[in-house]
């Protein structure tokens, strides 16, 4: 289990890390970097609570990918969505539309939703469904999650484009 | 310690009207009028969750996020056999692995029982695949996992029985020493006069329905962190529905006093009936921590999660309805055989509560419930969200929809003619001080367009109606059912509420803040919460039996009123009136007759402290239902489900659901909708999708990929109707909305599918292959005609 050094940028900060081939991206985000907003769930890619973004703002299941593959890469976690001390429009939408309850899946669901918004600022029903098919949330039954995603552009228009 | 109570003996009891300690169960028109006339400000607003910003930004701490200094990681060795003697456990190779700190077996936990009959670690014999037989603590998870792999176990397989029907055969192997004939309990409960009810009937309908094992499948996996480094203090971090119950159980198991146990429950990632009881992993983490004198965390990974949960099992029901030709429902008879799995834990108690469910809905003459809990070599079972009532309602509501059709009545008309109403005392002894059941039925009928649809749908389109009721808190587990609360008002007017009730997502903490704000005339945002720690919060029995809003809500109301009275005394002096002339509103304290005479709420709190008395405002309160046991306030609901069935594939699509729920008063309509959403999801999921498939005790689909639940695109159109009957005993008239809707959802969908295929659906979940089988065997797809 020889460890290798990688350089990884997380939410704009550069980390030099020694990682083994056993460690997933999720492992190092939570234990080496200490950002616990990204949750550990099924660790088999079925629940979506570990979702983060790659440099292109696309959703990545951090439990399914080796940390070693992320050398020289840049990722965003749930902690990186805020800007200038203000929640991103998608985060505000989740709060205002009651799109969260117990909150355990919420970071992963928000990151999945944000990936949809990154691609389609005013997504159609089909685009929301396709983008959110990988997350499980028993509390909300997805109903208000979809409502929040549909209304994010309104909040962005109301509050400006911080965190875009 | 388990007692030597034997199974096999039938306990038959007649249950009549219970006598309350005080006669408060009857509706008090005066209180109700006062509740109805209240001028409310914080209550009724669509209030976003107060913990929303923390939760959407990843700041909220859950148990797995907690790291303690010197923390070790525990892993559990689980049985590979459904039933076997354990001849030898050799851990020498595991213990030689660098980083392994402790190894324990049943020898280390002989006197520790996770539940009445369930050892924390089984010794000498194993009763199901996945049972705990040994555990390791190591410096990291990888080492602990490797060490588990290095343990050699020598088993001698024994005959196993994993089917509850076969477990009852005389030839079946005996599974544990406590239960003769593998019968954990057998009770026959009689309410009213069931024999007379069936004698008076013209028609008797009989159907059978089977349910299958489930998993509560909350987002947050089973996880526990225990620090028992010093013998006189055990601190446990874990998601739970009740810090109080966990404290009690641990103190009993380990011979500590309650106060030597501290339960920290931080945020709890969902519960759905699944986090009320301690499980073996809780005890194992404690035993490992005691042995190593270091904190130990155990996280259930992957398929382990499905073995650790205590959700629904295989249950078989026979339901009979006695009815007259003109649609008068006389009574019900229910037989239930329920799979406890390898160890009985609470199933019997909970089934007693479920069996009389139908007696609350209709003005019936009698109900008999014959219930038998069976021991098998399966994972121990409890119930999924909605308890046993979901399966029973799936059977009874299908049967009643079909009975109405057969006697030529509209099911909603038939329900309306038989439905319970305010002031009615049911044959179980519940008196409905508030009841909006008929209003719920009328509203779902009108909103869903029922009259234009029922009996007029094309083939394989179905519509069904169901009703339900739920207790807002049940007294019975202890002599008390107490929730306590404290309210502190700082001199800047910011209020801190101390409550022991866990928020597993249902939004109770925000609800309690709203109640506090209403009493004190503040905004919900002015209320800070201290919760989730038995050491800093007053006692609260916990979040189950839908007692949060009603019981804890009443305690919070009383505590806030105490604080208010303290402030009112000082404010009245300043404003030159008596305290009863004051109104608390808009962060002000005003003279009711002349609201321009007022002072700020913060100013008044400051004045209390900076007075000669030097009073720091602290309000205390507790609430315990005055009934000996049972329930003061019942919610009611009705739902209409609409489905289409694909006759080629058997797939069911829930297209629309109309929900009316009488919750007394909506403290926070936004959260009420959220509660209904989740229950539609889970109700739909239980009726159509969720099943732990097993083969001889082996789980075949133990992952979130294979255990099917609805995805985003499968959710139906939802219509919400909130009915506010304003209960005289609920805080500001409020009752529950945490479990009432799901039971009705299951009944309504079952009735709709049955309507679409023209046959009784004998199993849930109604997986496509089961639907196809019914279509091929019985159905003609002629819809409701």
PDB file of C-alpha atoms in Angstrom, chain A residues 1 22 30-31 36-47 49 78-79 81-82 87 90-92 94-98 100-107 110 128-130 132-144 146-147, chain B residues 46 48-49 51-53 55-62 64-65 141 215-221 267-270 272 299 302 384 504-506 670-671 673-675 677-678 681-682 685 690 704-705 707 709-713 715 718 720:
ATOM      1  CA  UNK A   1       0.000   0.000   0.000  1.00  0.00           C
ATOM      2  CA  UNK A  22      -7.392   2.073  -1.367  1.00  0.00           C
ATOM      3  CA  UNK A  30     -13.935  13.616   4.750  1.00  0.00           C
ATOM      4  CA  UNK A  31     -10.892  12.339   6.623  1.00  0.00           C
ATOM      5  CA  UNK A  36     -17.667  16.469   6.452  1.00  0.00           C
ATOM      6  CA  UNK A  37     -20.497  18.106   4.510  1.00  0.00           C
ATOM      7  CA  UNK A  38     -20.037  15.445   1.844  1.00  0.00           C
ATOM      8  CA  UNK A  39     -21.671  12.399   3.367  1.00  0.00           C
ATOM      9  CA  UNK A  40     -20.770   8.735   3.497  1.00  0.00           C
ATOM     10  CA  UNK A  41     -23.758   6.606   2.547  1.00  0.00           C
ATOM     11  CA  UNK A  42     -23.969   3.360   0.619  1.00  0.00           C
ATOM     12  CA  UNK A  43     -20.438   3.743  -0.869  1.00  0.00           C
ATOM     13  CA  UNK A  44     -21.694   1.894  -3.930  1.00  0.00           C
ATOM     14  CA  UNK A  45     -23.039   4.773  -5.983  1.00  0.00           C
ATOM     15  CA  UNK A  46     -26.695   4.085  -5.295  1.00  0.00           C
ATOM     16  CA  UNK A  47     -27.777   6.869  -2.925  1.00  0.00           C
ATOM     17  CA  UNK A  49     -25.165  11.521  -0.656  1.00  0.00           C
ATOM     18  CA  UNK A  78     -21.061  21.446  -0.678  1.00  0.00           C
ATOM     19  CA  UNK A  79     -18.931  23.775   1.449  1.00  0.00           C
ATOM     20  CA  UNK A  81     -21.122  26.625  -3.060  1.00  0.00           C
ATOM     21  CA  UNK A  82     -21.374  29.778  -0.981  1.00  0.00           C
ATOM     22  CA  UNK A  87     -25.733  30.907   0.075  1.00  0.00           C
ATOM     23  CA  UNK A  90     -29.956  26.685  -5.233  1.00  0.00           C
ATOM     24  CA  UNK A  91     -29.246  26.500  -1.500  1.00  0.00           C
ATOM     25  CA  UNK A  92     -31.643  29.364  -0.812  1.00  0.00           C
ATOM     26  CA  UNK A  94     -33.920  24.447  -0.920  1.00  0.00           C
ATOM     27  CA  UNK A  95     -34.451  26.377   2.322  1.00  0.00           C
ATOM     28  CA  UNK A  96     -37.348  28.494   1.081  1.00  0.00           C
ATOM     29  CA  UNK A  97     -39.215  25.646  -0.627  1.00  0.00           C
ATOM     30  CA  UNK A  98     -38.687  23.161   2.227  1.00  0.00           C
ATOM     31  CA  UNK A 100     -34.926  19.272   2.915  1.00  0.00           C
ATOM     32  CA  UNK A 101     -35.955  17.508   6.084  1.00  0.00           C
ATOM     33  CA  UNK A 102     -33.530  15.282   7.978  1.00  0.00           C
ATOM     34  CA  UNK A 103     -30.738  16.854   5.964  1.00  0.00           C
ATOM     35  CA  UNK A 104     -28.465  13.847   5.653  1.00  0.00           C
ATOM     36  CA  UNK A 105     -28.902  13.442   1.912  1.00  0.00           C
ATOM     37  CA  UNK A 106     -29.229  17.204   1.454  1.00  0.00           C
ATOM     38  CA  UNK A 107     -25.587  18.016   0.565  1.00  0.00           C
ATOM     39  CA  UNK A 110     -28.081  20.011  -3.489  1.00  0.00           C
ATOM     40  CA  UNK A 128     -34.661  17.689 -13.640  1.00  0.00           C
ATOM     41  CA  UNK A 129     -35.757  14.063 -13.568  1.00  0.00           C
ATOM     42  CA  UNK A 130     -32.706  12.904 -15.502  1.00  0.00           C
ATOM     43  CA  UNK A 132     -31.878  13.818 -10.061  1.00  0.00           C
ATOM     44  CA  UNK A 133     -32.415  10.133 -10.895  1.00  0.00           C
ATOM     45  CA  UNK A 134     -29.320   9.161  -8.907  1.00  0.00           C
ATOM     46  CA  UNK A 135     -30.387  10.473  -5.528  1.00  0.00           C
ATOM     47  CA  UNK A 136     -32.617   8.924  -2.895  1.00  0.00           C
ATOM     48  CA  UNK A 137     -34.550  11.016  -0.397  1.00  0.00           C
ATOM     49  CA  UNK A 138     -37.302   9.381   1.597  1.00  0.00           C
ATOM     50  CA  UNK A 139     -38.150  12.430   3.721  1.00  0.00           C
ATOM     51  CA  UNK A 140     -39.136  14.816   0.935  1.00  0.00           C
ATOM     52  CA  UNK A 141     -40.252  12.271  -1.635  1.00  0.00           C
ATOM     53  CA  UNK A 142     -38.412  14.538  -4.118  1.00  0.00           C
ATOM     54  CA  UNK A 143     -41.541  16.665  -4.523  1.00  0.00           C
ATOM     55  CA  UNK A 144     -40.313  19.897  -2.995  1.00  0.00           C
ATOM     56  CA  UNK A 146     -38.121  19.489  -7.772  1.00  0.00           C
ATOM     57  CA  UNK A 147     -40.068  22.596  -6.849  1.00  0.00           C
TER      58      UNK A 147
ATOM     59  CA  UNK B  46     -45.156  29.043   5.877  1.00  0.00           C
ATOM     60  CA  UNK B  48     -38.794  27.568   6.371  1.00  0.00           C
ATOM     61  CA  UNK B  49     -36.880  25.208   8.642  1.00  0.00           C
ATOM     62  CA  UNK B  51     -31.858  24.522  10.485  1.00  0.00           C
ATOM     63  CA  UNK B  52     -32.187  24.910   6.703  1.00  0.00           C
ATOM     64  CA  UNK B  53     -29.130  27.125   6.087  1.00  0.00           C
ATOM     65  CA  UNK B  55     -28.180  21.706   6.412  1.00  0.00           C
ATOM     66  CA  UNK B  56     -27.908  23.012   2.828  1.00  0.00           C
ATOM     67  CA  UNK B  57     -24.365  24.225   3.404  1.00  0.00           C
ATOM     68  CA  UNK B  58     -22.919  21.013   4.841  1.00  0.00           C
ATOM     69  CA  UNK B  59     -22.442  22.485   8.300  1.00  0.00           C
ATOM     70  CA  UNK B  60     -24.820  20.180  10.176  1.00  0.00           C
ATOM     71  CA  UNK B  61     -23.052  17.501  12.152  1.00  0.00           C
ATOM     72  CA  UNK B  62     -24.195  13.903  12.005  1.00  0.00           C
ATOM     73  CA  UNK B  64     -20.314   9.875  11.402  1.00  0.00           C
ATOM     74  CA  UNK B  65     -18.865  13.403  11.231  1.00  0.00           C
ATOM     75  CA  UNK B 141     -11.573   0.902   9.527  1.00  0.00           C
ATOM     76  CA  UNK B 215     -36.100  -1.706   5.327  1.00  0.00           C
ATOM     77  CA  UNK B 216     -36.827   1.764   6.713  1.00  0.00           C
ATOM     78  CA  UNK B 217     -33.948   2.954   4.527  1.00  0.00           C
ATOM     79  CA  UNK B 218     -33.260   6.313   6.095  1.00  0.00           C
ATOM     80  CA  UNK B 219     -30.540   8.353   4.429  1.00  0.00           C
ATOM     81  CA  UNK B 220     -28.151   8.113   7.377  1.00  0.00           C
ATOM     82  CA  UNK B 221     -26.860   4.610   7.866  1.00  0.00           C
ATOM     83  CA  UNK B 267     -28.977  15.492  13.763  1.00  0.00           C
ATOM     84  CA  UNK B 268     -30.791  12.263  13.014  1.00  0.00           C
ATOM     85  CA  UNK B 269     -30.910  11.289   9.362  1.00  0.00           C
ATOM     86  CA  UNK B 270     -34.451   9.949   9.184  1.00  0.00           C
ATOM     87  CA  UNK B 272     -39.411   6.026   9.817  1.00  0.00           C
ATOM     88  CA  UNK B 299     -20.583   2.367  10.950  1.00  0.00           C
ATOM     89  CA  UNK B 302     -23.332  -1.676   2.494  1.00  0.00           C
ATOM     90  CA  UNK B 384     -41.622   0.087   8.735  1.00  0.00           C
ATOM     91  CA  UNK B 504     -35.229  13.246  12.579  1.00  0.00           C
ATOM     92  CA  UNK B 505     -36.345  15.463   9.723  1.00  0.00           C
ATOM     93  CA  UNK B 506     -39.997  15.866  10.631  1.00  0.00           C
ATOM     94  CA  UNK B 670     -45.004  24.331   4.659  1.00  0.00           C
ATOM     95  CA  UNK B 671     -43.724  21.549   6.921  1.00  0.00           C
ATOM     96  CA  UNK B 673     -46.931  19.575   3.109  1.00  0.00           C
ATOM     97  CA  UNK B 674     -43.407  18.232   3.485  1.00  0.00           C
ATOM     98  CA  UNK B 675     -44.612  15.581   5.919  1.00  0.00           C
ATOM     99  CA  UNK B 677     -44.934  14.445   0.595  1.00  0.00           C
ATOM    100  CA  UNK B 678     -42.651  12.033   2.398  1.00  0.00           C
ATOM    101  CA  UNK B 681     -43.442   8.678  -1.300  1.00  0.00           C
ATOM    102  CA  UNK B 682     -43.103   5.995   1.342  1.00  0.00           C
ATOM    103  CA  UNK B 685     -43.037   2.818  -2.104  1.00  0.00           C
ATOM    104  CA  UNK B 690     -40.176  -2.033  -1.345  1.00  0.00           C
ATOM    105  CA  UNK B 704     -29.873   0.824  -2.352  1.00  0.00           C
ATOM    106  CA  UNK B 705     -29.597  -0.015  -6.029  1.00  0.00           C
ATOM    107  CA  UNK B 707     -33.992  -2.448  -3.056  1.00  0.00           C
ATOM    108  CA  UNK B 709     -37.876   2.876  -4.121  1.00  0.00           C
ATOM    109  CA  UNK B 710     -39.423   5.533  -6.356  1.00  0.00           C
ATOM    110  CA  UNK B 711     -37.047   7.874  -8.144  1.00  0.00           C
ATOM    111  CA  UNK B 712     -37.735  11.521  -8.878  1.00  0.00           C
ATOM    112  CA  UNK B 713     -39.558  10.903 -12.148  1.00  0.00           C
ATOM    113  CA  UNK B 715     -43.660  10.798  -8.186  1.00  0.00           C
ATOM    114  CA  UNK B 718     -50.162  15.687  -5.265  1.00  0.00           C
ATOM    115  CA  UNK B 720     -53.033  18.805  -0.474  1.00  0.00           C
TER     116      UNK B 720
END
